[in-house]
Amino acid sequence: HTCIASCRRPWLPPRSGWPAPRWPRRSPRPRPQEAQRLSQLNKMSVLTKRADFLAANRGLRIARPGFVLLVNPNGLDQVRFGITVTKKIGNAVFRNRAKRRLREVARAVLPALAKQGWDYVLVARPQATVSRPFPDLLADLELALRSVHREGGK
């Protein structure tokens, strides 16, 4: 016996192409955190190439309890930052935690205190980056940036 779908389920409309949704579609909610993140990414870009990290390593080095800050002028009209976390930090869980913490510290402090045309690389320290309280990491980066640009005078 041959039967079409409408005889088995009379409450559904007959099929033509894709079935229509049975609920009203809403437009997606605006997400303010994405707008904030986009505005900060316009000011800063992320270092991805090994040559940029090596160039930053030739620049000024400031050691803080939570990390080491490498600073080097880049000759561009933008602020760039990078993060280095080695296996000395620990297993993948600790390395990822250190990266997340340093990324948030950079996003919180660099837009206000960084200078255009400079590269900043944050190098994680074993035990200290993961275990140091977050406000102390923020204060470390603020102090390091103020000392860099006070010494450099640029």
PDB file of C-alpha atoms in Angstrom, residues 36-117:
ATOM      1  CA  GLN A  36      34.112  45.163  23.036  1.00  0.00           C
ATOM      2  CA  ARG A  37      36.503  42.478  21.853  1.00  0.00           C
ATOM      3  CA  LEU A  38      36.429  43.761  18.256  1.00  0.00           C
ATOM      4  CA  SER A  39      37.261  47.293  19.333  1.00  0.00           C
ATOM      5  CA  GLN A  40      40.263  46.068  21.319  1.00  0.00           C
ATOM      6  CA  LEU A  41      41.491  43.863  18.475  1.00  0.00           C
ATOM      7  CA  ASN A  42      41.466  46.868  16.141  1.00  0.00           C
ATOM      8  CA  LYS A  43      44.018  48.521  18.401  1.00  0.00           C
ATOM      9  CA  MET A  44      46.177  45.422  18.934  1.00  0.00           C
ATOM     10  CA  SER A  45      47.136  42.541  16.727  1.00  0.00           C
ATOM     11  CA  VAL A  46      48.576  39.208  17.752  1.00  0.00           C
ATOM     12  CA  LEU A  47      52.112  38.085  16.951  1.00  0.00           C
ATOM     13  CA  THR A  48      52.060  34.780  15.094  1.00  0.00           C
ATOM     14  CA  LYS A  49      55.349  34.517  13.190  1.00  0.00           C
ATOM     15  CA  ARG A  50      58.486  33.116  14.769  1.00  0.00           C
ATOM     16  CA  ALA A  51      60.584  35.958  13.340  1.00  0.00           C
ATOM     17  CA  ASP A  52      58.491  38.496  15.263  1.00  0.00           C
ATOM     18  CA  PHE A  53      59.033  36.600  18.520  1.00  0.00           C
ATOM     19  CA  LEU A  54      62.781  36.412  17.844  1.00  0.00           C
ATOM     20  CA  ALA A  55      62.883  40.146  17.123  1.00  0.00           C
ATOM     21  CA  ALA A  56      61.096  40.845  20.408  1.00  0.00           C
ATOM     22  CA  ASN A  57      63.655  38.651  22.171  1.00  0.00           C
ATOM     23  CA  ARG A  58      66.412  40.973  20.937  1.00  0.00           C
ATOM     24  CA  GLY A  59      64.689  43.951  22.577  1.00  0.00           C
ATOM     25  CA  LEU A  60      64.267  45.034  26.166  1.00  0.00           C
ATOM     26  CA  ARG A  61      63.554  42.368  28.801  1.00  0.00           C
ATOM     27  CA  ILE A  62      61.742  43.116  32.058  1.00  0.00           C
ATOM     28  CA  ALA A  63      61.400  40.363  34.647  1.00  0.00           C
ATOM     29  CA  ARG A  64      58.394  40.473  36.950  1.00  0.00           C
ATOM     30  CA  PRO A  65      57.297  37.872  39.509  1.00  0.00           C
ATOM     31  CA  GLY A  66      54.474  36.551  37.309  1.00  0.00           C
ATOM     32  CA  PHE A  67      56.068  36.718  33.849  1.00  0.00           C
ATOM     33  CA  VAL A  68      58.854  38.190  31.745  1.00  0.00           C
ATOM     34  CA  LEU A  69      57.946  41.041  29.398  1.00  0.00           C
ATOM     35  CA  LEU A  70      59.867  41.376  26.132  1.00  0.00           C
ATOM     36  CA  VAL A  71      59.518  44.754  24.418  1.00  0.00           C
ATOM     37  CA  ASN A  72      60.790  45.818  21.013  1.00  0.00           C
ATOM     38  CA  PRO A  73      59.844  48.641  18.597  1.00  0.00           C
ATOM     39  CA  ASN A  74      58.291  47.174  15.451  1.00  0.00           C
ATOM     40  CA  GLY A  75      58.331  50.130  13.040  1.00  0.00           C
ATOM     41  CA  LEU A  76      54.606  49.757  12.349  1.00  0.00           C
ATOM     42  CA  ASP A  77      51.677  51.926  13.349  1.00  0.00           C
ATOM     43  CA  GLN A  78      50.082  49.354  15.657  1.00  0.00           C
ATOM     44  CA  VAL A  79      50.488  47.567  18.967  1.00  0.00           C
ATOM     45  CA  ARG A  80      51.215  43.850  18.689  1.00  0.00           C
ATOM     46  CA  PHE A  81      51.407  41.323  21.493  1.00  0.00           C
ATOM     47  CA  GLY A  82      52.324  37.685  21.833  1.00  0.00           C
ATOM     48  CA  ILE A  83      52.402  35.034  24.525  1.00  0.00           C
ATOM     49  CA  THR A  84      55.016  32.337  25.055  1.00  0.00           C
ATOM     50  CA  VAL A  85      54.340  29.382  27.336  1.00  0.00           C
ATOM     51  CA  THR A  86      56.903  26.576  27.350  1.00  0.00           C
ATOM     52  CA  LYS A  87      56.633  23.029  28.661  1.00  0.00           C
ATOM     53  CA  LYS A  88      58.477  24.128  31.791  1.00  0.00           C
ATOM     54  CA  ILE A  89      55.132  25.513  32.963  1.00  0.00           C
ATOM     55  CA  GLY A  90      53.633  22.031  33.244  1.00  0.00           C
ATOM     56  CA  ASN A  91      51.167  19.846  31.403  1.00  0.00           C
ATOM     57  CA  ALA A  92      48.627  21.091  28.863  1.00  0.00           C
ATOM     58  CA  VAL A  93      46.127  22.100  31.533  1.00  0.00           C
ATOM     59  CA  PHE A  94      48.613  24.423  33.238  1.00  0.00           C
ATOM     60  CA  ARG A  95      49.953  25.772  29.938  1.00  0.00           C
ATOM     61  CA  ASN A  96      46.451  26.610  28.707  1.00  0.00           C
ATOM     62  CA  ARG A  97      45.582  28.237  32.047  1.00  0.00           C
ATOM     63  CA  ALA A  98      48.745  30.347  31.864  1.00  0.00           C
ATOM     64  CA  LYS A  99      47.909  31.404  28.291  1.00  0.00           C
ATOM     65  CA  ARG A 100      44.359  32.365  29.225  1.00  0.00           C
ATOM     66  CA  ARG A 101      45.543  34.404  32.211  1.00  0.00           C
ATOM     67  CA  LEU A 102      48.254  36.230  30.238  1.00  0.00           C
ATOM     68  CA  ARG A 103      45.855  36.899  27.360  1.00  0.00           C
ATOM     69  CA  GLU A 104      43.346  38.521  29.715  1.00  0.00           C
ATOM     70  CA  VAL A 105      46.055  40.543  31.439  1.00  0.00           C
ATOM     71  CA  ALA A 106      47.197  41.830  28.045  1.00  0.00           C
ATOM     72  CA  ARG A 107      43.640  42.668  26.981  1.00  0.00           C
ATOM     73  CA  ALA A 108      43.022  44.550  30.218  1.00  0.00           C
ATOM     74  CA  VAL A 109      46.237  46.577  30.397  1.00  0.00           C
ATOM     75  CA  LEU A 110      47.780  46.975  26.939  1.00  0.00           C
ATOM     76  CA  PRO A 111      45.051  49.092  25.272  1.00  0.00           C
ATOM     77  CA  ALA A 112      45.523  51.783  27.914  1.00  0.00           C
ATOM     78  CA  LEU A 113      49.302  51.745  28.462  1.00  0.00           C
ATOM     79  CA  ALA A 114      50.890  50.333  25.297  1.00  0.00           C
ATOM     80  CA  LYS A 115      52.477  52.644  22.744  1.00  0.00           C
ATOM     81  CA  GLN A 116      51.867  52.449  19.017  1.00  0.00           C
ATOM     82  CA  GLY A 117      54.713  50.855  17.083  1.00  0.00           C
TER      83      GLY A 117
END
